[in-house]
One Martini backbone bead per residue (centre of mass of N, CA, C, O) as a GRO file, in nm:
protein
  290
    1MET     BB    1   3.017  -0.787   0.658
    2THR     BB    2   3.048  -0.936   0.335
    3ASP     BB    3   3.245  -0.988   0.019
    4ALA     BB    4   3.135  -1.244  -0.064
    5THR     BB    5   3.049  -1.445  -0.303
    6TYR     BB    6   2.782  -1.613  -0.480
    7THR     BB    7   2.710  -1.961  -0.539
    8PRO     BB    8   2.485  -2.127  -0.688
    9PRO     BB    9   2.317  -2.391  -0.676
   10LYS     BB   10   2.156  -2.620  -0.864
   11VAL     BB   11   1.966  -2.650  -0.600
   12TRP     BB   12   1.742  -2.505  -0.411
   13LYS     BB   13   1.731  -2.465  -0.049
   14TRP     BB   14   1.526  -2.465   0.247
   15ASP     BB   15   1.753  -2.417   0.539
   16SER     BB   16   1.705  -2.099   0.593
   17GLU     BB   17   1.697  -1.799   0.682
   18SER     BB   18   1.730  -1.490   0.505
   19GLY     BB   19   1.686  -1.252   0.662
   20GLY     BB   20   1.591  -0.981   0.809
   21ARG     BB   21   1.298  -0.832   0.903
   22PHE     BB   22   1.109  -1.081   0.744
   23ALA     BB   23   1.211  -1.378   0.799
   24SER     BB   24   0.974  -1.517   0.972
   25ILE     BB   25   0.761  -1.494   0.698
   26ASN     BB   26   0.939  -1.635   0.502
   27ARG     BB   27   0.838  -1.845   0.218
   28PRO     BB   28   0.814  -2.105  -0.053
   29ILE     BB   29   0.508  -2.132   0.039
   30ALA     BB   30   0.176  -2.189   0.048
   31GLY     BB   31  -0.072  -2.139   0.258
   32PRO     BB   32  -0.167  -2.238   0.557
   33THR     BB   33  -0.064  -2.252   0.918
   34HIS     BB   34  -0.361  -2.190   1.031
   35ASP     BB   35  -0.653  -2.172   1.215
   36LYS     BB   36  -0.861  -1.884   1.108
   37GLU     BB   37  -1.108  -1.681   1.135
   38LEU     BB   38  -1.280  -1.419   1.013
   39PRO     BB   39  -1.403  -1.135   1.077
   40VAL     BB   40  -1.744  -0.986   1.098
   41GLY     BB   41  -1.927  -0.719   1.034
   42LYS     BB   42  -2.192  -0.483   0.949
   43HIS     BB   43  -2.075  -0.456   0.669
   44PRO     BB   44  -2.035  -0.549   0.343
   45LEU     BB   45  -1.751  -0.432   0.377
   46GLN     BB   46  -1.445  -0.628   0.419
   47LEU     BB   47  -1.136  -0.543   0.570
   48TYR     BB   48  -0.796  -0.681   0.536
   49SER     BB   49  -0.525  -0.506   0.704
   50LEU     BB   50  -0.256  -0.263   0.647
   51ALA     BB   51  -0.065   0.053   0.665
   52THR     BB   52   0.053   0.020   0.406
   53PRO     BB   53   0.068   0.129   0.097
   54ASN     BB   54  -0.139  -0.084  -0.005
   55GLY     BB   55  -0.352  -0.035   0.217
   56VAL     BB   56  -0.399   0.276   0.179
   57LYS     BB   57  -0.535   0.278  -0.090
   58VAL     BB   58  -0.812   0.161   0.013
   59THR     BB   59  -0.884   0.351   0.249
   60VAL     BB   60  -0.886   0.602   0.079
   61MET     BB   61  -1.105   0.519  -0.116
   62LEU     BB   62  -1.331   0.477   0.094
   63GLU     BB   63  -1.318   0.766   0.213
   64GLU     BB   64  -1.380   0.911  -0.054
   65LEU     BB   65  -1.659   0.789  -0.096
   66LEU     BB   66  -1.776   0.899   0.171
   67GLU     BB   67  -1.721   1.200   0.105
   68LEU     BB   68  -1.946   1.180  -0.133
   69GLY     BB   69  -2.196   1.009   0.010
   70ILE     BB   70  -2.139   0.691  -0.008
   71GLU     BB   71  -2.286   0.466   0.198
   72GLU     BB   72  -2.208   0.183   0.058
   73ALA     BB   73  -1.889   0.227   0.156
   74GLU     BB   74  -1.911   0.107   0.406
   75TYR     BB   75  -1.678  -0.023   0.665
   76ASP     BB   76  -1.468  -0.286   0.773
   77ALA     BB   77  -1.156  -0.282   0.962
   78TRP     BB   78  -0.896  -0.523   0.985
   79LEU     BB   79  -0.624  -0.631   1.151
   80VAL     BB   80  -0.307  -0.730   0.998
   81LYS     BB   81  -0.033  -0.908   1.129
   82ILE     BB   82   0.235  -0.982   0.939
   83THR     BB   83   0.469  -1.039   1.155
   84GLU     BB   84   0.260  -1.274   1.286
   85GLY     BB   85   0.094  -1.433   1.043
   86ASP     BB   86  -0.214  -1.366   0.972
   87GLN     BB   87  -0.202  -1.428   0.650
   88PHE     BB   88  -0.197  -1.761   0.726
   89GLY     BB   89  -0.474  -1.791   0.773
   90SER     BB   90  -0.741  -1.961   0.656
   91GLY     BB   91  -0.932  -1.719   0.604
   92PHE     BB   92  -0.738  -1.543   0.444
   93VAL     BB   93  -0.664  -1.749   0.220
   94GLU     BB   94  -0.954  -1.758   0.104
   95VAL     BB   95  -0.932  -1.462   0.001
   96ASN     BB   96  -0.597  -1.486  -0.018
   97PRO     BB   97  -0.373  -1.707  -0.163
   98ASN     BB   98  -0.118  -1.490  -0.135
   99SER     BB   99  -0.087  -1.358   0.153
  100LYS     BB  100  -0.188  -1.048   0.113
  101ILE     BB  101  -0.207  -0.718   0.152
  102PRO     BB  102  -0.506  -0.656   0.067
  103ALA     BB  103  -0.838  -0.769   0.173
  104MET     BB  104  -1.176  -0.854   0.043
  105MET     BB  105  -1.532  -0.838   0.116
  106ASP     BB  106  -1.846  -0.868  -0.068
  107HIS     BB  107  -2.181  -0.883   0.085
  108SER     BB  108  -2.389  -0.737  -0.130
  109VAL     BB  109  -2.366  -1.015  -0.266
  110THR     BB  110  -2.481  -1.315  -0.453
  111PRO     BB  111  -2.226  -1.416  -0.401
  112SER     BB  112  -1.963  -1.343  -0.255
  113ILE     BB  113  -1.678  -1.126  -0.299
  114ARG     BB  114  -1.350  -1.157  -0.368
  115LEU     BB  115  -1.051  -0.950  -0.283
  116PHE     BB  116  -0.733  -0.893  -0.450
  117GLU     BB  117  -0.529  -0.665  -0.488
  118SER     BB  118  -0.517  -0.332  -0.497
  119GLY     BB  119  -0.588  -0.272  -0.795
  120SER     BB  120  -0.844  -0.447  -0.802
  121ILE     BB  121  -0.996  -0.296  -0.579
  122LEU     BB  122  -1.003  -0.018  -0.706
  123LEU     BB  123  -1.151  -0.104  -0.964
  124TYR     BB  124  -1.401  -0.219  -0.830
  125LEU     BB  125  -1.492   0.040  -0.676
  126THR     BB  126  -1.510   0.235  -0.920
  127GLU     BB  127  -1.728   0.058  -1.068
  128LYS     BB  128  -1.942   0.028  -0.844
  129PHE     BB  129  -1.954   0.369  -0.780
  130GLY     BB  130  -1.862   0.579  -1.003
  131ALA     BB  131  -1.553   0.672  -0.911
  132PHE     BB  132  -1.234   0.793  -1.001
  133LEU     BB  133  -1.317   0.760  -1.320
  134PRO     BB  134  -1.319   0.839  -1.618
  135LYS     BB  135  -1.558   0.839  -1.880
  136ASP     BB  136  -1.368   0.881  -2.087
  137ILE     BB  137  -1.158   0.697  -2.280
  138ALA     BB  138  -0.895   0.862  -2.244
  139GLY     BB  139  -0.903   0.901  -1.934
  140ARG     BB  140  -0.918   0.605  -1.862
  141ALA     BB  141  -0.658   0.512  -2.001
  142GLU     BB  142  -0.462   0.696  -1.842
  143THR     BB  143  -0.531   0.587  -1.563
  144MET     BB  144  -0.456   0.291  -1.625
  145ASN     BB  145  -0.167   0.336  -1.693
  146TRP     BB  146  -0.088   0.437  -1.397
  147LEU     BB  147  -0.188   0.204  -1.233
  148PHE     BB  148   0.003  -0.009  -1.379
  149TRP     BB  149   0.262   0.133  -1.323
  150GLN     BB  150   0.256   0.089  -1.020
  151MET     BB  151   0.239  -0.221  -1.015
  152GLY     BB  152   0.523  -0.248  -1.172
  153SER     BB  153   0.714  -0.045  -0.996
  154ALA     BB  154   0.700  -0.090  -0.679
  155PRO     BB  155   0.880  -0.348  -0.649
  156MET     BB  156   1.142  -0.183  -0.693
  157LEU     BB  157   1.103  -0.014  -0.436
  158GLY     BB  158   1.041  -0.229  -0.218
  159GLY     BB  159   1.184  -0.513  -0.290
  160GLY     BB  160   1.435  -0.356  -0.368
  161PHE     BB  161   1.527  -0.088  -0.232
  162GLY     BB  162   1.404  -0.124   0.052
  163HIS     BB  163   1.545  -0.384   0.123
  164PHE     BB  164   1.855  -0.309   0.069
  165TYR     BB  165   1.850  -0.029   0.233
  166ALA     BB  166   1.662  -0.117   0.510
  167TYR     BB  167   1.636  -0.464   0.561
  168ALA     BB  168   1.891  -0.584   0.521
  169PRO     BB  169   2.154  -0.742   0.694
  170GLU     BB  170   2.320  -0.641   0.439
  171TYR     BB  171   2.541  -0.439   0.251
  172TYR     BB  172   2.523  -0.372  -0.108
  173GLU     BB  173   2.615  -0.204  -0.383
  174TYR     BB  174   2.473  -0.324  -0.626
  175PRO     BB  175   2.166  -0.328  -0.540
  176ILE     BB  176   2.151  -0.034  -0.451
  177ASN     BB  177   2.228   0.091  -0.721
  178ARG     BB  178   2.021  -0.044  -0.899
  179TYR     BB  179   1.758   0.062  -0.743
  180THR     BB  180   1.821   0.359  -0.732
  181MET     BB  181   1.818   0.413  -1.032
  182GLU     BB  182   1.521   0.325  -1.074
  183VAL     BB  183   1.380   0.516  -0.871
  184LYS     BB  184   1.481   0.780  -1.000
  185ARG     BB  185   1.346   0.729  -1.267
  186GLN     BB  186   1.057   0.719  -1.160
  187LEU     BB  187   1.056   1.005  -1.040
  188ASP     BB  188   1.103   1.139  -1.315
  189VAL     BB  189   0.848   1.047  -1.448
  190LEU     BB  190   0.659   1.191  -1.247
  191ASP     BB  191   0.773   1.479  -1.269
  192ARG     BB  192   0.705   1.516  -1.569
  193GLN     BB  193   0.401   1.464  -1.550
  194LEU     BB  194   0.354   1.695  -1.315
  195ALA     BB  195   0.438   1.955  -1.470
  196ASN     BB  196   0.138   1.940  -1.653
  197ASN     BB  197  -0.011   1.816  -1.390
  198ARG     BB  198  -0.195   1.797  -1.112
  199TYR     BB  199  -0.235   1.505  -1.177
  200ILE     BB  200  -0.142   1.213  -1.300
  201SER     BB  201  -0.388   1.208  -1.546
  202GLY     BB  202  -0.450   1.522  -1.471
  203ASP     BB  203  -0.722   1.719  -1.346
  204GLU     BB  204  -0.805   1.443  -1.215
  205TYR     BB  205  -0.892   1.266  -0.945
  206THR     BB  206  -0.768   0.929  -0.894
  207ILE     BB  207  -0.670   0.602  -0.863
  208ALA     BB  208  -0.380   0.673  -0.939
  209ASP     BB  209  -0.320   0.848  -0.692
  210MET     BB  210  -0.394   0.631  -0.477
  211ALA     BB  211  -0.165   0.434  -0.569
  212ILE     BB  212   0.099   0.627  -0.570
  213TRP     BB  213   0.116   0.797  -0.306
  214PRO     BB  214   0.191   0.585  -0.078
  215TRP     BB  215   0.475   0.555  -0.210
  216TYR     BB  216   0.592   0.832  -0.346
  217GLY     BB  217   0.500   1.037  -0.140
  218ALA     BB  218   0.646   0.903   0.100
  219LEU     BB  219   0.931   0.913  -0.014
  220VAL     BB  220   0.967   1.233  -0.051
  221LYS     BB  221   0.868   1.267   0.273
  222ASN     BB  222   1.017   1.045   0.452
  223LYS     BB  223   0.814   0.780   0.534
  224VAL     BB  224   1.018   0.584   0.381
  225TYR     BB  225   1.342   0.446   0.454
  226ASP     BB  226   1.503   0.707   0.505
  227ALA     BB  227   1.576   0.834   0.175
  228ALA     BB  228   1.562   1.134   0.079
  229GLU     BB  229   1.858   1.221   0.080
  230PHE     BB  230   1.978   0.994  -0.093
  231LEU     BB  231   1.765   1.074  -0.342
  232GLU     BB  232   1.704   1.372  -0.367
  233ALA     BB  233   1.390   1.454  -0.333
  234HIS     BB  234   1.390   1.774  -0.363
  235THR     BB  235   1.417   1.766  -0.689
  236TYR     BB  236   1.104   1.664  -0.697
  237THR     BB  237   0.888   1.912  -0.710
  238ASN     BB  238   0.625   1.795  -0.834
  239VAL     BB  239   0.588   1.561  -0.638
  240ILE     BB  240   0.573   1.730  -0.382
  241ARG     BB  241   0.330   1.900  -0.455
  242TRP     BB  242   0.138   1.660  -0.488
  243ALA     BB  243   0.178   1.523  -0.211
  244ASP     BB  244   0.075   1.763  -0.043
  245GLU     BB  245  -0.209   1.782  -0.161
  246ILE     BB  246  -0.308   1.499  -0.092
  247ALA     BB  247  -0.252   1.513   0.224
  248GLN     BB  248  -0.500   1.734   0.268
  249ARG     BB  249  -0.706   1.532   0.244
  250PRO     BB  250  -0.939   1.409   0.451
  251ALA     BB  251  -0.950   1.111   0.346
  252VAL     BB  252  -0.645   1.064   0.363
  253ARG     BB  253  -0.608   1.111   0.662
  254ARG     BB  254  -0.787   0.875   0.741
  255GLY     BB  255  -0.671   0.638   0.572
  256ARG     BB  256  -0.387   0.636   0.719
  257MET     BB  257  -0.506   0.529   1.003
  258VAL     BB  258  -0.598   0.268   0.901
  259ASN     BB  259  -0.437  -0.001   1.032
  260ARG     BB  260  -0.250   0.143   1.228
  261ALA     BB  261   0.062   0.022   1.431
  262TRP     BB  262   0.219   0.306   1.430
  263GLY     BB  263   0.332   0.563   1.594
  264GLU     BB  264   0.125   0.780   1.681
  265PRO     BB  265  -0.149   0.711   1.861
  266SER     BB  266  -0.336   0.929   1.709
  267SER     BB  267  -0.273   0.762   1.417
  268GLN     BB  268  -0.423   0.503   1.541
  269LEU     BB  269  -0.653   0.269   1.369
  270HIS     BB  270  -0.689  -0.052   1.392
  271GLU     BB  271  -1.003  -0.017   1.375
  272ARG     BB  272  -1.292   0.009   1.144
  273HIS     BB  273  -1.669   0.077   1.184
  274ASP     BB  274  -1.679   0.400   1.209
  275ALA     BB  275  -1.654   0.736   1.181
  276SER     BB  276  -1.620   0.783   1.498
  277ASP     BB  277  -1.344   0.634   1.545
  278PHE     BB  278  -1.151   0.881   1.493
  279GLU     BB  279  -1.242   1.006   1.785
  280THR     BB  280  -1.253   0.723   1.991
  281GLN     BB  281  -1.028   0.470   1.873
  282THR     BB  282  -0.766   0.564   1.923
  283GLN     BB  283  -0.477   0.490   2.100
  284ASP     BB  284  -0.496   0.748   2.288
  285LYS     BB  285  -0.790   0.648   2.393
  286ILE     BB  286  -0.739   0.304   2.436
  287GLY     BB  287  -0.411   0.314   2.428
  288ASP     BB  288  -0.038   0.274   2.359
  289GLY     BB  289   0.032   0.157   2.051
  290GLU     BB  290   0.102  -0.168   2.067
   0.00000   0.00000   0.00000
């Protein structure tokens, strides 16, 4: 680690890797790096993703819809290995020009509809199937408030705190303090909201919970960044209560497994094409989890 300060040049040049855990896939340009078509399965909904917090939002939503008995929500989920650059394949870029997971195609309509950005996908699915969004205007507005709160806040948690605390090649006090302060403020926002509400936007479980839980529920339960002690996560008792309740939902348990490629082999379902896959296709059944 060096204490030297950095003086930016007049014009930034991309002449070296940035360092850190994801240095090999970071680049300042968009577009594909190679030709590769995306696979297409038997269901109208085709998901291309990885079980990061953003990916989990969508698989939880799909599993919750199926839990309600909405058969039209059946889907194929294909693993996108972002550390290997799968998101820069030509087929993936056609679905999401931003080269980020999750991305989805809906082939139930003509022409097919492409979907990218997790919040956009959640909103599309809730409107398509009429579930997990209050019908009254006030309830809908409050849910949307919190959905977009997550979309605006999580980059400070992931790209800010998570990067400098867990992934950066060197540790610096200023960025860690800066983003820690902001993340603790966000946790306090949630804790105060959940003090008087069972779920994020009230008494009803909604897409707001599905969006926020994979990030902030995982954070307080020490599932991301190994930072619960550092953040004194135990003090956010209402967030922990909510996180624990969400984690017990059967659809959430399934959704967390889809496109997961790390952890216990029994928790990894690299691809999902049928409900029976949770019983027969996890890595403890078919592979070694690598």
